[in-house]
Coordinates of C-alpha atoms in Angstrom, one line a residue:
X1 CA -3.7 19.1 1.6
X2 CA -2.7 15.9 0.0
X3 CA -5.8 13.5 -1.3
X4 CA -5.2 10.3 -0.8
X5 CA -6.8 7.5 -2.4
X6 CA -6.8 3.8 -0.8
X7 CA -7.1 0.6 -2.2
X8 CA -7.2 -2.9 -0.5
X9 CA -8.9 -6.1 -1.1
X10 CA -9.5 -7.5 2.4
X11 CA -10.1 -6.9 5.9
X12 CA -8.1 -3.3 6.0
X13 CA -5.8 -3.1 8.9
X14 CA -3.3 -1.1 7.2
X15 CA -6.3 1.2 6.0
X16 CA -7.2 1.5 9.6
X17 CA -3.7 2.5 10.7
X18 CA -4.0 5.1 7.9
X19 CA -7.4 6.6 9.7
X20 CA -6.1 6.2 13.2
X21 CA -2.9 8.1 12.0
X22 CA -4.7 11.0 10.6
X23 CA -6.6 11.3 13.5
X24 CA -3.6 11.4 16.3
X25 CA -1.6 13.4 13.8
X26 CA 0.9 11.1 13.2
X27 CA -0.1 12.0 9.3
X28 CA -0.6 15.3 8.8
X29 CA -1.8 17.9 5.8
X30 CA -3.6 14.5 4.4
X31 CA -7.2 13.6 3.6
X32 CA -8.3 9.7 2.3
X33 CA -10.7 11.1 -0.8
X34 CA -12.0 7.4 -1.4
X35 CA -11.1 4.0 -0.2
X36 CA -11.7 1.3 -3.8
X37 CA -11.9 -2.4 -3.0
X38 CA -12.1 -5.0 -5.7
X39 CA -13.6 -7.0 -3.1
X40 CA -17.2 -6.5 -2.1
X41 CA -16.7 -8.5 0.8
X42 CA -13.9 -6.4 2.0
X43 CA -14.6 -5.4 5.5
X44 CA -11.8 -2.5 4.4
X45 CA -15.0 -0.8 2.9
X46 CA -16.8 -1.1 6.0
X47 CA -14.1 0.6 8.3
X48 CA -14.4 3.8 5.5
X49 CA -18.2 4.2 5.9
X50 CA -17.1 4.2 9.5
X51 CA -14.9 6.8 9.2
X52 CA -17.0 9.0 7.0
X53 CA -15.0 8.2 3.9
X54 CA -16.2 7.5 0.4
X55 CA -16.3 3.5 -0.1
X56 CA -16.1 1.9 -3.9
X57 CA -16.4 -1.4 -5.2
X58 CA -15.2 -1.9 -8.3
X59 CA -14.5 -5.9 -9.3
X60 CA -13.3 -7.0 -12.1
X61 CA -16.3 -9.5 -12.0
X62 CA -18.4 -6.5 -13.0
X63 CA -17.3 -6.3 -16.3
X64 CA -16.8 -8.2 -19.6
X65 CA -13.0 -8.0 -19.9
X66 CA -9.9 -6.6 -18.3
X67 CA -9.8 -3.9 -20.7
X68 CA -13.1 -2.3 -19.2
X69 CA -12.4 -2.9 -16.0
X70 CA -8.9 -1.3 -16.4
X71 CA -10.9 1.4 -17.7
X72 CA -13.5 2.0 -15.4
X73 CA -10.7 2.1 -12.9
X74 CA -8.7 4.2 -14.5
X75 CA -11.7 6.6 -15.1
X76 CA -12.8 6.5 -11.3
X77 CA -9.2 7.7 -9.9
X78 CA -9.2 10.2 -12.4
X79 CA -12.5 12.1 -11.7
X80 CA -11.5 12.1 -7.6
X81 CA -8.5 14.3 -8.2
X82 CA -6.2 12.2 -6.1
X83 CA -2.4 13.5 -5.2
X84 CA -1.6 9.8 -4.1
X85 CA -2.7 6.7 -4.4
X86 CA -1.9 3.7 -2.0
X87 CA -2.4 0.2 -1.9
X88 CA -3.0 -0.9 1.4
X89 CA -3.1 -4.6 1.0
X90 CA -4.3 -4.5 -2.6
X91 CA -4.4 -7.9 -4.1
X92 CA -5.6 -6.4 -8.1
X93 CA -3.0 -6.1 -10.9
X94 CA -3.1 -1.5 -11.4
X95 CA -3.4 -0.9 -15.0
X96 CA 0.1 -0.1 -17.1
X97 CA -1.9 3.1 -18.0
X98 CA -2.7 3.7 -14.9
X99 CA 0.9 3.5 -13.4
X100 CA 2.5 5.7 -15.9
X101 CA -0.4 8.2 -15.5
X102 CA 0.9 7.9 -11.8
X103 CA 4.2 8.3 -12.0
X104 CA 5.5 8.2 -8.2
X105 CA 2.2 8.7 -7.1
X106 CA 1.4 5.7 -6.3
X107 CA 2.5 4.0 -3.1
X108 CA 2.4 0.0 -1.8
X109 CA 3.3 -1.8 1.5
X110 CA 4.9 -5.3 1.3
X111 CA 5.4 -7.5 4.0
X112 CA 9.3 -8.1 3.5
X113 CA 12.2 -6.9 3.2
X114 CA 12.4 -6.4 -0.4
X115 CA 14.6 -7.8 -2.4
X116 CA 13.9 -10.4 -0.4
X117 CA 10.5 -12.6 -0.7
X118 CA 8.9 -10.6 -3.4
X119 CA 7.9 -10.4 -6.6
X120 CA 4.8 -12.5 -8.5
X121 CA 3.3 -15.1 -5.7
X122 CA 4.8 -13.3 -3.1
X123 CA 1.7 -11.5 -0.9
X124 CA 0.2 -11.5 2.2
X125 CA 0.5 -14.9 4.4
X126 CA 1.9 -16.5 1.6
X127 CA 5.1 -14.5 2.3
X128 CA 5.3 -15.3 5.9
X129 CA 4.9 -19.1 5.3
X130 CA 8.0 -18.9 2.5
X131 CA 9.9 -16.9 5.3
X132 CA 9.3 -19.7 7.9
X133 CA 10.1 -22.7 5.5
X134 CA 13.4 -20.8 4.4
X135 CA 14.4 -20.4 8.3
X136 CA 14.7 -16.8 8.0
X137 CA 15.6 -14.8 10.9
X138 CA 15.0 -11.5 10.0
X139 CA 11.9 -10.2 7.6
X140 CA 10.1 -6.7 8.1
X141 CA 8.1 -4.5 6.1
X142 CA 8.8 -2.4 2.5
X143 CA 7.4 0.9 1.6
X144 CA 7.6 2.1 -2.0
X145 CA 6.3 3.9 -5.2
X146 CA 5.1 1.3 -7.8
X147 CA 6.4 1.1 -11.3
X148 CA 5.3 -1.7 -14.2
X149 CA 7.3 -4.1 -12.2
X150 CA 5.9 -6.5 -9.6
X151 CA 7.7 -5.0 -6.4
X152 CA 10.7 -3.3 -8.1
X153 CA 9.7 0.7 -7.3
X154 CA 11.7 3.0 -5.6
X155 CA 12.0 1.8 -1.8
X156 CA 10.9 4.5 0.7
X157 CA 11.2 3.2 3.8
X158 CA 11.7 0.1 5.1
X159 CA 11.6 -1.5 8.8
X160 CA 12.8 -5.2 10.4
X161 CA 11.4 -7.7 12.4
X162 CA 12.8 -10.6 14.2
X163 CA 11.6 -13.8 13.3
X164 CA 10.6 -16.0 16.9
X165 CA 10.9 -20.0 17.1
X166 CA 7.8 -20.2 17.9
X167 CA 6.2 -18.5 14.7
X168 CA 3.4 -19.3 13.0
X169 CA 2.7 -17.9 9.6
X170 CA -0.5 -16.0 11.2
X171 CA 1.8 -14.6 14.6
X172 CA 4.5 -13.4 12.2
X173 CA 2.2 -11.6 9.8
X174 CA 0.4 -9.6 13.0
X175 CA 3.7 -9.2 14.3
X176 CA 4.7 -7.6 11.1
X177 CA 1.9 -5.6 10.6
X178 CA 2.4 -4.0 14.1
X179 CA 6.2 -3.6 14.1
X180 CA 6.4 -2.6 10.9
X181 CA 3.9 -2.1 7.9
X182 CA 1.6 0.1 10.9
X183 CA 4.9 2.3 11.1
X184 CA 6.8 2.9 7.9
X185 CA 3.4 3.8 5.8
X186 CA 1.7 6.3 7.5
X187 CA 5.5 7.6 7.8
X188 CA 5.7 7.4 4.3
X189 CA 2.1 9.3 3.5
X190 CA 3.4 12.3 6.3
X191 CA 6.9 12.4 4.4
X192 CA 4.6 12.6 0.7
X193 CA 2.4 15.1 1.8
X194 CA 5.0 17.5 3.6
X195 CA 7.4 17.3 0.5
X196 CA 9.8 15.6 2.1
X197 CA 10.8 13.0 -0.5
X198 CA 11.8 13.1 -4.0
X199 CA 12.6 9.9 -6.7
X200 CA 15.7 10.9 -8.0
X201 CA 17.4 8.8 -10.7
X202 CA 15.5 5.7 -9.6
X203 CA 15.8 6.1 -6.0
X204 CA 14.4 8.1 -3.2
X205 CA 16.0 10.9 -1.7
X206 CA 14.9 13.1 1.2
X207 CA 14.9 16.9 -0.2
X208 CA 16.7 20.0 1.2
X209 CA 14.8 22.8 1.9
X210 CA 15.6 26.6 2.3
X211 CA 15.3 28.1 5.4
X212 CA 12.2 30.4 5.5

């Protein structure tokens, strides 16, 4: 049973497609251990004590420096025993520490087709609206582990939608988020906790296995 560990920062929809996926199937041999919000506000932390699940604040307004609060963090995902950790719309920079602890254990959904509109300043609706102003046609979703870069892991999975004349940057993100990011991640999570993906020199490969 893979342990899963979520973070986010706001509302949660792509938490909620995570729950919702567990519970039709869609993911299976998976359990969310803890959903951590830096965001005391987050209504993502209301949808886990919903759910049952263990809900965690921890801000870095709660501490004296980054260095404690990288800490703290750091020390929290460590006692939970987590096999995987993923950012489900998690606006907080992850530790350096924390990353290489993680090594390919830790997952994030971006709302592009990376290597397009990504990168530092590129997140949530502010994406969208640089996808509108550029007269994009095409954008979509990206699935991948997370390295020390901003955006630069290796790419799991990745999904396209069409970009409508009528967009606004609110329609394309739900549109988005629906098509795409509510598809390829809890694809991602089944593939993880099956064994059914491997990072092999930098990239992601989908492993053979002997017939039983």
């Amino acid at each position: 049973m893979l342990r899963i560990g979520v973070m986010v920062s706001g509302g949660g929809t792509n938490l909620q497609a995570i729950i919702d996926s567990i519970a039709d199937g869609t993911i299976t041999n998976t359990e969310i251990a803890v959903v951590v919000s830096n965001n005391k506000k987050a209504y993502a932390l209301e949808r886990a004590k919903q759910a049952g699940i263990e809900a965690v604040c921890i801000s870095p307004k709660d501490y004296e420096d980054r260095e404690q609060f990288n800490q703290a963090l750091t020390d929290f995902i460590d006692s939970r025993s987590l096999d995987l950790i993923v950012l489900a719309g998690c606006l907080v920079v992850l530790p350096e520490t924390l990353i290489k602890k993680y090594t390919n254990k830790i997952i994030n959904i971006h709302p592009s087709l990376i290597p397009a509109f990504c990168g530092k300043g590129y997140y949530g609706l502010k994406v969208h609206e640089e996808v509108l102003k550029r007269g994009v046609k095409l954008t979509g979703a990206t699935c991948h582990f997370v390295d020390a870069g901003t955006d630069t892991g290796p790419i799991i999975f990745q999904k396209s939608v069409e970009v409508l004349e009528n967009d606004t940057p609110e329609t394309l993100q739900r549109r988005v988020m629906e098509q795409a990011e509510w598809m390829i991640l809890p694809k991602a999570i089944d593939e993880i906790a099956n064994d059914r993906i491997e990072v092999v020199n930098g990239y992601v490969k989908g492993k053979l296995h002997a017939a039983q």
